Tab-separated table of N, CA and C and ligand atoms in Angstrom:
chain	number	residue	atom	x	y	z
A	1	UNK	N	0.840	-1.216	0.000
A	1	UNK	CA	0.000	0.000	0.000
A	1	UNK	C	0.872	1.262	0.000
A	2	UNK	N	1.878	1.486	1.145
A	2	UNK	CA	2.627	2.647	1.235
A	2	UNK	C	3.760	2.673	-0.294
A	3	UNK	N	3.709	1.817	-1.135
A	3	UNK	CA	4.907	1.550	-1.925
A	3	UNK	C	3.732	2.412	-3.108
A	4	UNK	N	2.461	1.525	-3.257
A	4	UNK	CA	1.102	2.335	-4.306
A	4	UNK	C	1.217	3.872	-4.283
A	5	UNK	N	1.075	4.247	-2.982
A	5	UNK	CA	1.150	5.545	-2.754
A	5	UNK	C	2.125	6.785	-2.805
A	6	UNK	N	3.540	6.002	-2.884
A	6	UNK	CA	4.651	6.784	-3.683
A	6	UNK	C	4.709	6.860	-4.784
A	7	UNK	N	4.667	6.137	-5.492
A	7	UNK	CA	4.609	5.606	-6.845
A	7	UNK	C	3.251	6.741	-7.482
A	8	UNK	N	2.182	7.037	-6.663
A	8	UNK	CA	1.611	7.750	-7.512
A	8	UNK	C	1.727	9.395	-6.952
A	9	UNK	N	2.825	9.348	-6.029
A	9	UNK	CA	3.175	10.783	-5.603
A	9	UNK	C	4.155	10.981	-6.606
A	10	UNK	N	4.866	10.030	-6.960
A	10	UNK	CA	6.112	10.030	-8.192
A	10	UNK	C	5.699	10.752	-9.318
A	11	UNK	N	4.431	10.352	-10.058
A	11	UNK	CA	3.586	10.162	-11.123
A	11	UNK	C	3.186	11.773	-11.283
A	12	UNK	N	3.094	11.957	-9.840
A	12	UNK	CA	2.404	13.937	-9.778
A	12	UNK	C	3.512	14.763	-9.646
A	13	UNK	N	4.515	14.379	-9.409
A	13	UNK	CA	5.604	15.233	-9.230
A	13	UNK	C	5.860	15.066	-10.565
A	14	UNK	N	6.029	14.159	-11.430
A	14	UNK	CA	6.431	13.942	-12.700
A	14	UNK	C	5.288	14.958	-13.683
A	15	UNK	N	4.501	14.738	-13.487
A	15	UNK	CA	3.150	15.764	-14.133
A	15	UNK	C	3.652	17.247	-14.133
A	16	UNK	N	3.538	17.629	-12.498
A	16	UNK	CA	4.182	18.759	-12.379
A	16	UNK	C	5.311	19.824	-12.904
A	17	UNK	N	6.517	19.114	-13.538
A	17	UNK	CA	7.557	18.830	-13.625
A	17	UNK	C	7.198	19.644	-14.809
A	18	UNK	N	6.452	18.637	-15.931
A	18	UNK	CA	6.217	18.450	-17.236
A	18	UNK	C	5.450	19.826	-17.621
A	19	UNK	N	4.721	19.682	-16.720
A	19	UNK	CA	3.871	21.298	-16.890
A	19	UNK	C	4.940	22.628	-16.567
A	20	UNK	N	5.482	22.465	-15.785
A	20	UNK	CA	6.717	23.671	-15.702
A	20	UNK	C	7.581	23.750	-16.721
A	21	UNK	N	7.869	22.908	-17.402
A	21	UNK	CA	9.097	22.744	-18.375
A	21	UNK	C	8.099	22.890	-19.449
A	22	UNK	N	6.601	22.856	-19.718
A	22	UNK	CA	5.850	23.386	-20.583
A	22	UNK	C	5.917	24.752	-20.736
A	23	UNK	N	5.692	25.361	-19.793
A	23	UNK	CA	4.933	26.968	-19.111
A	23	UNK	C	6.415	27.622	-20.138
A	24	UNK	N	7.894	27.073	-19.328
A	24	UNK	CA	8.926	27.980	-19.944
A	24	UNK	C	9.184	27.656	-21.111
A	25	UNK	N	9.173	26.971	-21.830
A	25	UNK	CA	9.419	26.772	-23.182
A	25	UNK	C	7.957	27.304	-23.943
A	26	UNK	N	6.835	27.649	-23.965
A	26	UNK	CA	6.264	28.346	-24.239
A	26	UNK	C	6.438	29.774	-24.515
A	27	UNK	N	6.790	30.234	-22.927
A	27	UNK	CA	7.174	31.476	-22.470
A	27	UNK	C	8.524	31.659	-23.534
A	28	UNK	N	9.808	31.380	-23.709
A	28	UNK	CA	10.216	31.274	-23.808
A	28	UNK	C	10.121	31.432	-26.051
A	29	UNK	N	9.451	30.453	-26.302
A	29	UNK	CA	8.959	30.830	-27.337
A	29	UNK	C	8.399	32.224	-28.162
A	30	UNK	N	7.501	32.513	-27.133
A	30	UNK	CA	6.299	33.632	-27.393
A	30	UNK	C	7.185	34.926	-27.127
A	31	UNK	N	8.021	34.781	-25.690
A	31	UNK	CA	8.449	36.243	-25.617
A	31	UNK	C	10.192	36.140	-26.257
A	32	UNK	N	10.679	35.299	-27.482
A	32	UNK	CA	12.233	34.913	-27.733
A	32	UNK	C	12.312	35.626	-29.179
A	33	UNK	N	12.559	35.151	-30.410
A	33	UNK	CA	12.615	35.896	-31.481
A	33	UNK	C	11.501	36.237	-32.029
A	34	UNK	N	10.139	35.510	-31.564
A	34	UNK	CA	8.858	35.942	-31.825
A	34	UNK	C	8.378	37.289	-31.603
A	35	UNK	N	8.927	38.101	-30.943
A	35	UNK	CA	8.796	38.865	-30.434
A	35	UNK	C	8.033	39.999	-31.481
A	36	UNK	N	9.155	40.113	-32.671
A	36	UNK	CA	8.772	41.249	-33.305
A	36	UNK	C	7.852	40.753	-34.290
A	37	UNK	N	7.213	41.618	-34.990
A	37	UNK	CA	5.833	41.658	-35.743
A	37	UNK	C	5.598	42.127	-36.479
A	38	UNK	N	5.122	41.899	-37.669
A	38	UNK	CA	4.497	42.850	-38.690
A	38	UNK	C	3.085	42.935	-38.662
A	39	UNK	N	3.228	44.038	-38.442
A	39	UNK	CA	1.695	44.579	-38.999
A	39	UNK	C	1.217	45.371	-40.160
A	40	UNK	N	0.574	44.563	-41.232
A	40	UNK	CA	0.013	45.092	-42.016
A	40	UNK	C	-1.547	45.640	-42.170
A	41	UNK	N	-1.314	46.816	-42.622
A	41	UNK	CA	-2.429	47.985	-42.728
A	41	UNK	C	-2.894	48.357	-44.176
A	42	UNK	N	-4.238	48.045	-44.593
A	42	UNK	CA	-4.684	48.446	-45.852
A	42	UNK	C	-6.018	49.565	-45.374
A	43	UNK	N	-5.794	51.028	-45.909
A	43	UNK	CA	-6.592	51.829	-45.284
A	43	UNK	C	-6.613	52.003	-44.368
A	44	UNK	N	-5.736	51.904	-43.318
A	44	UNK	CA	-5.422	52.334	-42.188
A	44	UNK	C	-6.300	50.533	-41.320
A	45	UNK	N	-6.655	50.172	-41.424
A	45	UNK	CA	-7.573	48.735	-41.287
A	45	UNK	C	-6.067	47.568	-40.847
A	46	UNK	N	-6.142	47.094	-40.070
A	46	UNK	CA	-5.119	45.820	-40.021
A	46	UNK	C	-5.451	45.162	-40.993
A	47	UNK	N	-5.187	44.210	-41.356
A	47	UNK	CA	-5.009	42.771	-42.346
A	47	UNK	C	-4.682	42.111	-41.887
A	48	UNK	N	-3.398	41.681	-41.398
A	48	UNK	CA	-2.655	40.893	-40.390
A	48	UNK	C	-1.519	41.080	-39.676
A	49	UNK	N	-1.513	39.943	-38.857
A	49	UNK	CA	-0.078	40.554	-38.294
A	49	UNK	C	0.572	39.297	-38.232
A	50	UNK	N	1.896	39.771	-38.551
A	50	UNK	CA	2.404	38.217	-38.622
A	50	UNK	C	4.027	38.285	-37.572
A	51	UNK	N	4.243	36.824	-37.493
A	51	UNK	CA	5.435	37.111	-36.840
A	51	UNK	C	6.785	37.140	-37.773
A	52	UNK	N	8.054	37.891	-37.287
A	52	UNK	CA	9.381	37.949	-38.387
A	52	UNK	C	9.757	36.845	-37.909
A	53	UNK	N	9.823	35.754	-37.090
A	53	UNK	CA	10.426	34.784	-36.832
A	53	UNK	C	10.282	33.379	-37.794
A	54	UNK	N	9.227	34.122	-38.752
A	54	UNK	CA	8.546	32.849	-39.515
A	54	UNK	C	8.768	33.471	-40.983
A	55	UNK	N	10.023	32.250	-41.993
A	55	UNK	CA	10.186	32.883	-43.536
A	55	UNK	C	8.294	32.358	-43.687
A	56	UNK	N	7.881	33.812	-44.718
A	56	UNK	CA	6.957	33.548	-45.266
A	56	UNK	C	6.633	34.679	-46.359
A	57	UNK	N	5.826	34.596	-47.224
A	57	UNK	CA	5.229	35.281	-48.643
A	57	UNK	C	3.553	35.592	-48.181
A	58	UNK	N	3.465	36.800	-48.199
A	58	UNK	CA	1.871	37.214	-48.068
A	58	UNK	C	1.353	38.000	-49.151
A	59	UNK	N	0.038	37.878	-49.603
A	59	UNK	CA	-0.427	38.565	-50.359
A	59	UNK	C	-1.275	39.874	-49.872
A	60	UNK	N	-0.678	41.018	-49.920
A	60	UNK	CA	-1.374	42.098	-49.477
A	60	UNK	C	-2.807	42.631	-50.575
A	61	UNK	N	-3.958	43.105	-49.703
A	61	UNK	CA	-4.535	44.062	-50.485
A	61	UNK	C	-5.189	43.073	-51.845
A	62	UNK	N	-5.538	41.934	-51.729
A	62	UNK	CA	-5.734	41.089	-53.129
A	62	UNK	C	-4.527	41.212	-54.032
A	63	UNK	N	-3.415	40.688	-53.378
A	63	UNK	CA	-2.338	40.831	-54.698
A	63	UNK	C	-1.435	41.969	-55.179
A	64	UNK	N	-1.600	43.082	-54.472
A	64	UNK	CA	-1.614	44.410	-55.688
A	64	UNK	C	-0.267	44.860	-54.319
A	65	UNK	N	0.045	44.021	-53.539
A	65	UNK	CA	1.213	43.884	-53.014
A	65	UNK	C	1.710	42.686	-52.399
A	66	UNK	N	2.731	42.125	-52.421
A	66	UNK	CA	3.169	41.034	-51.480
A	66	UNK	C	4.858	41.424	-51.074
A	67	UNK	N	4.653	40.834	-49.773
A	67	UNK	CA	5.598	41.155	-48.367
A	67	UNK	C	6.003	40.154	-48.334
A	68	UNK	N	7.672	40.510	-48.193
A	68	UNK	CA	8.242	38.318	-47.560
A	68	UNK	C	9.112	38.812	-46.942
A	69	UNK	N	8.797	37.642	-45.947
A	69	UNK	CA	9.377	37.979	-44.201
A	69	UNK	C	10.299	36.631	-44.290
A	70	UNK	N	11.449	37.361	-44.123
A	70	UNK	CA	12.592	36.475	-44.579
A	70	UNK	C	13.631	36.609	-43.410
A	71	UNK	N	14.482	35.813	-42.857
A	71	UNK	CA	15.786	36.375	-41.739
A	71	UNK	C	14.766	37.073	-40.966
A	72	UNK	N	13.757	37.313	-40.227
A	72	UNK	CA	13.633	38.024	-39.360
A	72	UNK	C	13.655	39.755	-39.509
A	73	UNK	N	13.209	39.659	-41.238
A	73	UNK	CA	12.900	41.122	-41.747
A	73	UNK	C	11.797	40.889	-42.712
A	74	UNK	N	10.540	42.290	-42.758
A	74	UNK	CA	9.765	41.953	-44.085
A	74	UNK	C	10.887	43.087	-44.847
A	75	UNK	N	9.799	42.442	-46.311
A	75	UNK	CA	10.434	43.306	-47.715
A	75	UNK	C	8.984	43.350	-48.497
A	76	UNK	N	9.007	44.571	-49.176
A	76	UNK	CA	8.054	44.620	-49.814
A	76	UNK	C	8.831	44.037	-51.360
A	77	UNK	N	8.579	42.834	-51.726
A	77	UNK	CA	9.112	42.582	-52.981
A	77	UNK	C	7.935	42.522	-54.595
A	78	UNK	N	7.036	43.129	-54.352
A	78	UNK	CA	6.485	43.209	-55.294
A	78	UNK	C	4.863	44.376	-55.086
A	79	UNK	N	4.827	44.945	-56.126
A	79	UNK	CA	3.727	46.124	-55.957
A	79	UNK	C	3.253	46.734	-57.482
A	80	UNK	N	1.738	46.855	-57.384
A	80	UNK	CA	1.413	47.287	-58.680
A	80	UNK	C	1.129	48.299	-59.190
A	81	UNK	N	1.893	49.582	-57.841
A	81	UNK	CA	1.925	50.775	-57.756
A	81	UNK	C	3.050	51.503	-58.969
A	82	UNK	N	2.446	52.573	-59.363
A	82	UNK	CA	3.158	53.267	-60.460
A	82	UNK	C	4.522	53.956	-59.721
A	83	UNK	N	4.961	54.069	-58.791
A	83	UNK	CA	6.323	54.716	-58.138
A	83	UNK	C	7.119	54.009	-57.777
A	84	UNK	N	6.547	52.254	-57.117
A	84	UNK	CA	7.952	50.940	-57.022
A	84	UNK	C	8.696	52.218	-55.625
A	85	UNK	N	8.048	53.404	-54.667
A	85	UNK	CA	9.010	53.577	-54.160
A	85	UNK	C	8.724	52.190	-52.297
A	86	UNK	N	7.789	51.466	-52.098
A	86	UNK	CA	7.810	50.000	-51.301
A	86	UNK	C	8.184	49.072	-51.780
A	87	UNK	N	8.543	49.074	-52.905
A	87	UNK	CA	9.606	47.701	-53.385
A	87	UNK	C	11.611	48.393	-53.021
A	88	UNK	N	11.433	49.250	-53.286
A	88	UNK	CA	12.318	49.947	-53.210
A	88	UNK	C	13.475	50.631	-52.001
A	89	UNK	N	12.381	50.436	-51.194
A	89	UNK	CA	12.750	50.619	-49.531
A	89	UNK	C	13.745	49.343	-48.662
A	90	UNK	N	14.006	49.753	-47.662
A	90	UNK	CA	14.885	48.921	-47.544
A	90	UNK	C	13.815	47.777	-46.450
A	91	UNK	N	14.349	46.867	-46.000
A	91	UNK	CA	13.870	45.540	-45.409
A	91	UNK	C	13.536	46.144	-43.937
A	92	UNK	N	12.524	45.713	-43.302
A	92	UNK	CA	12.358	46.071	-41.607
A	92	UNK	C	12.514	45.142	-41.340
A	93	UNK	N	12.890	45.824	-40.003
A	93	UNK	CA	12.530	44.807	-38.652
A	93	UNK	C	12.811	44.974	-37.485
A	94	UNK	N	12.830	46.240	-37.316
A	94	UNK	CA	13.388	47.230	-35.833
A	94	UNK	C	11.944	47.639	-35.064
A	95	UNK	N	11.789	47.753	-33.825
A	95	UNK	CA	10.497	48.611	-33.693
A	95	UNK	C	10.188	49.583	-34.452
A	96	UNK	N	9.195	50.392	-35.263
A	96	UNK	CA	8.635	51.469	-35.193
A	96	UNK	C	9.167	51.595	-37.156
A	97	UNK	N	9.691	50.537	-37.538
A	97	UNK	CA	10.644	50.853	-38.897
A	97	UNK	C	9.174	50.322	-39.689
A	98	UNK	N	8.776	51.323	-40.758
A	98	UNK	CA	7.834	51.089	-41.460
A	98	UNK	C	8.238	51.071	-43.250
A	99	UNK	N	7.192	50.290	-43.856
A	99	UNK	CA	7.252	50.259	-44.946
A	99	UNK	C	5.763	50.815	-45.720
A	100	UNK	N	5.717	51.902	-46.680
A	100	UNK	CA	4.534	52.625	-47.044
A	100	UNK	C	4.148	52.390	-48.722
A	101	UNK	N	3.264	52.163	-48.673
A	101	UNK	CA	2.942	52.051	-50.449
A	101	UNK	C	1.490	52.995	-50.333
A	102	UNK	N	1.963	54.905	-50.549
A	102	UNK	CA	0.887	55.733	-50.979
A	102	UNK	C	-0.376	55.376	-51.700
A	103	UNK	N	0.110	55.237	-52.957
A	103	UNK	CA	-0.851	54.282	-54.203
A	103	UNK	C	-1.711	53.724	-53.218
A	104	UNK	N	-1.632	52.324	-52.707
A	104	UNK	CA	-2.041	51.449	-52.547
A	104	UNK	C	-3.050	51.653	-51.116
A	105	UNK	N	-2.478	52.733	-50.761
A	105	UNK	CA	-2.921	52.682	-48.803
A	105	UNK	C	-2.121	51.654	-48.270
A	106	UNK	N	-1.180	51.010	-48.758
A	106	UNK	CA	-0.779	49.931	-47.316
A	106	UNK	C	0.650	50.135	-46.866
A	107	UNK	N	0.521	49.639	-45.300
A	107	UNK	CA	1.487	50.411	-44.264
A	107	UNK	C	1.664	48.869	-43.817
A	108	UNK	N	3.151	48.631	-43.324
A	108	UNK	CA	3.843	47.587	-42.917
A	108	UNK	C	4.720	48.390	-42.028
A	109	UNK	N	4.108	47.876	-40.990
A	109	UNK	CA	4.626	48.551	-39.592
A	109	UNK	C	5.648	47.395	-38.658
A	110	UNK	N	6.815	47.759	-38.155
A	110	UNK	CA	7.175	46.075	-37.638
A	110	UNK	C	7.106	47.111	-35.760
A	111	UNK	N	6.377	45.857	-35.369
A	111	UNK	CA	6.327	46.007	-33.874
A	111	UNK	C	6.713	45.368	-32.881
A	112	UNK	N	7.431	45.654	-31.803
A	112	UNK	CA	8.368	44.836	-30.600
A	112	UNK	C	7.845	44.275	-29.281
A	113	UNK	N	7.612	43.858	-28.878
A	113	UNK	CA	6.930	44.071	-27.778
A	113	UNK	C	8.566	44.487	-26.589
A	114	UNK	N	9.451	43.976	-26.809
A	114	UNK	CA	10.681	44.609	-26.041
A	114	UNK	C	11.227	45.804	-25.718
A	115	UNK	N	11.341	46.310	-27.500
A	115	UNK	CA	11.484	47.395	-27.718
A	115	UNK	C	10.475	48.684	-26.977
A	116	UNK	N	9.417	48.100	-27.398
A	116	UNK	CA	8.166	49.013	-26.982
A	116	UNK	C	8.239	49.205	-25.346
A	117	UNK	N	8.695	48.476	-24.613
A	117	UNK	CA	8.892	48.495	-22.864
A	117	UNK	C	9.543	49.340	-22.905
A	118	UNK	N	10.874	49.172	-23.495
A	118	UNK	CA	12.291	50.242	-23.552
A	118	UNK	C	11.375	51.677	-23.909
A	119	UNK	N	11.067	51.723	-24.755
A	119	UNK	CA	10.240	52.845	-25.122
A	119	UNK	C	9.883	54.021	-23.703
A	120	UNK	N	8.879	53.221	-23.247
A	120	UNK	CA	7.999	53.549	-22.207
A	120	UNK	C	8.911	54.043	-21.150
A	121	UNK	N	10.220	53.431	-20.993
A	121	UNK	CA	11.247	54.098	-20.033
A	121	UNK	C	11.774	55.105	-20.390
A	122	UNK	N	12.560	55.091	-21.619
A	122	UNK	CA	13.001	56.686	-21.893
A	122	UNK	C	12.492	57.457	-22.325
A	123	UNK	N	10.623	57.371	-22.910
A	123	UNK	CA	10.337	58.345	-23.487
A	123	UNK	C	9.446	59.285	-21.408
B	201	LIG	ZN1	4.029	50.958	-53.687
């Protein structure tokens, strides 16, 4: 009986364990290179927001722009705007570093959540 009863104190400490080493590797995840963000804006309207930690290709606006979030920077690599000056710009990925396509209305904003703390202290 007393041998049953360790054995399933073992079992909960082991549970326990598992759930802590969950919590930080989560944590750990969410607040690590995930951190920063793009946010894309058509008409001032979000669209999405995505994370820089993830290579990926989006289609902005039905097409008439697409963003690729590459290394932990977007780029506007394609636009069906008559000036090419958001293809043209350079790559984000700093807090507050934006990318603008007039023509189009759309704004690619990259956001920190780190940065943004820092913010709040020195401003
Ligand atoms: Zn443009």
């Amino acid at each position: 009986m007393g041998r049953g009863l360790k054995k399933k104190d073992l079992i909960l400490i082991l549970i326990i364990l598992c759930v802590i080493g969950l919590t930080f590797l989560i944590r750990t995840y969410i607040g690590g290179s995930g951190a920063n963000r793009a946010v894309i804006k058509v008409n001032g309207a979000i669209q999405g927001v995505y994370s820089l930690s993830e290579d990926k290709e989006i289609e902005i606006n039905e097409g008439t722009n697409i963003l690729r979030i590459k290394n932990g920077e977007a780029d506007m690599v394609k636009a069906d705007c008559p000036d090419q000056l958001c293809v043209n710009q350079k790559p984000v990925s700093k807090n507050h570093e934006s990318i603008i396509c007039l023509p189009n209305r759309v704004v690619v904003e990259v956001e920190s959540k780190e940065e943004s703390e820092y913010d709040a202290v020195t401003n």
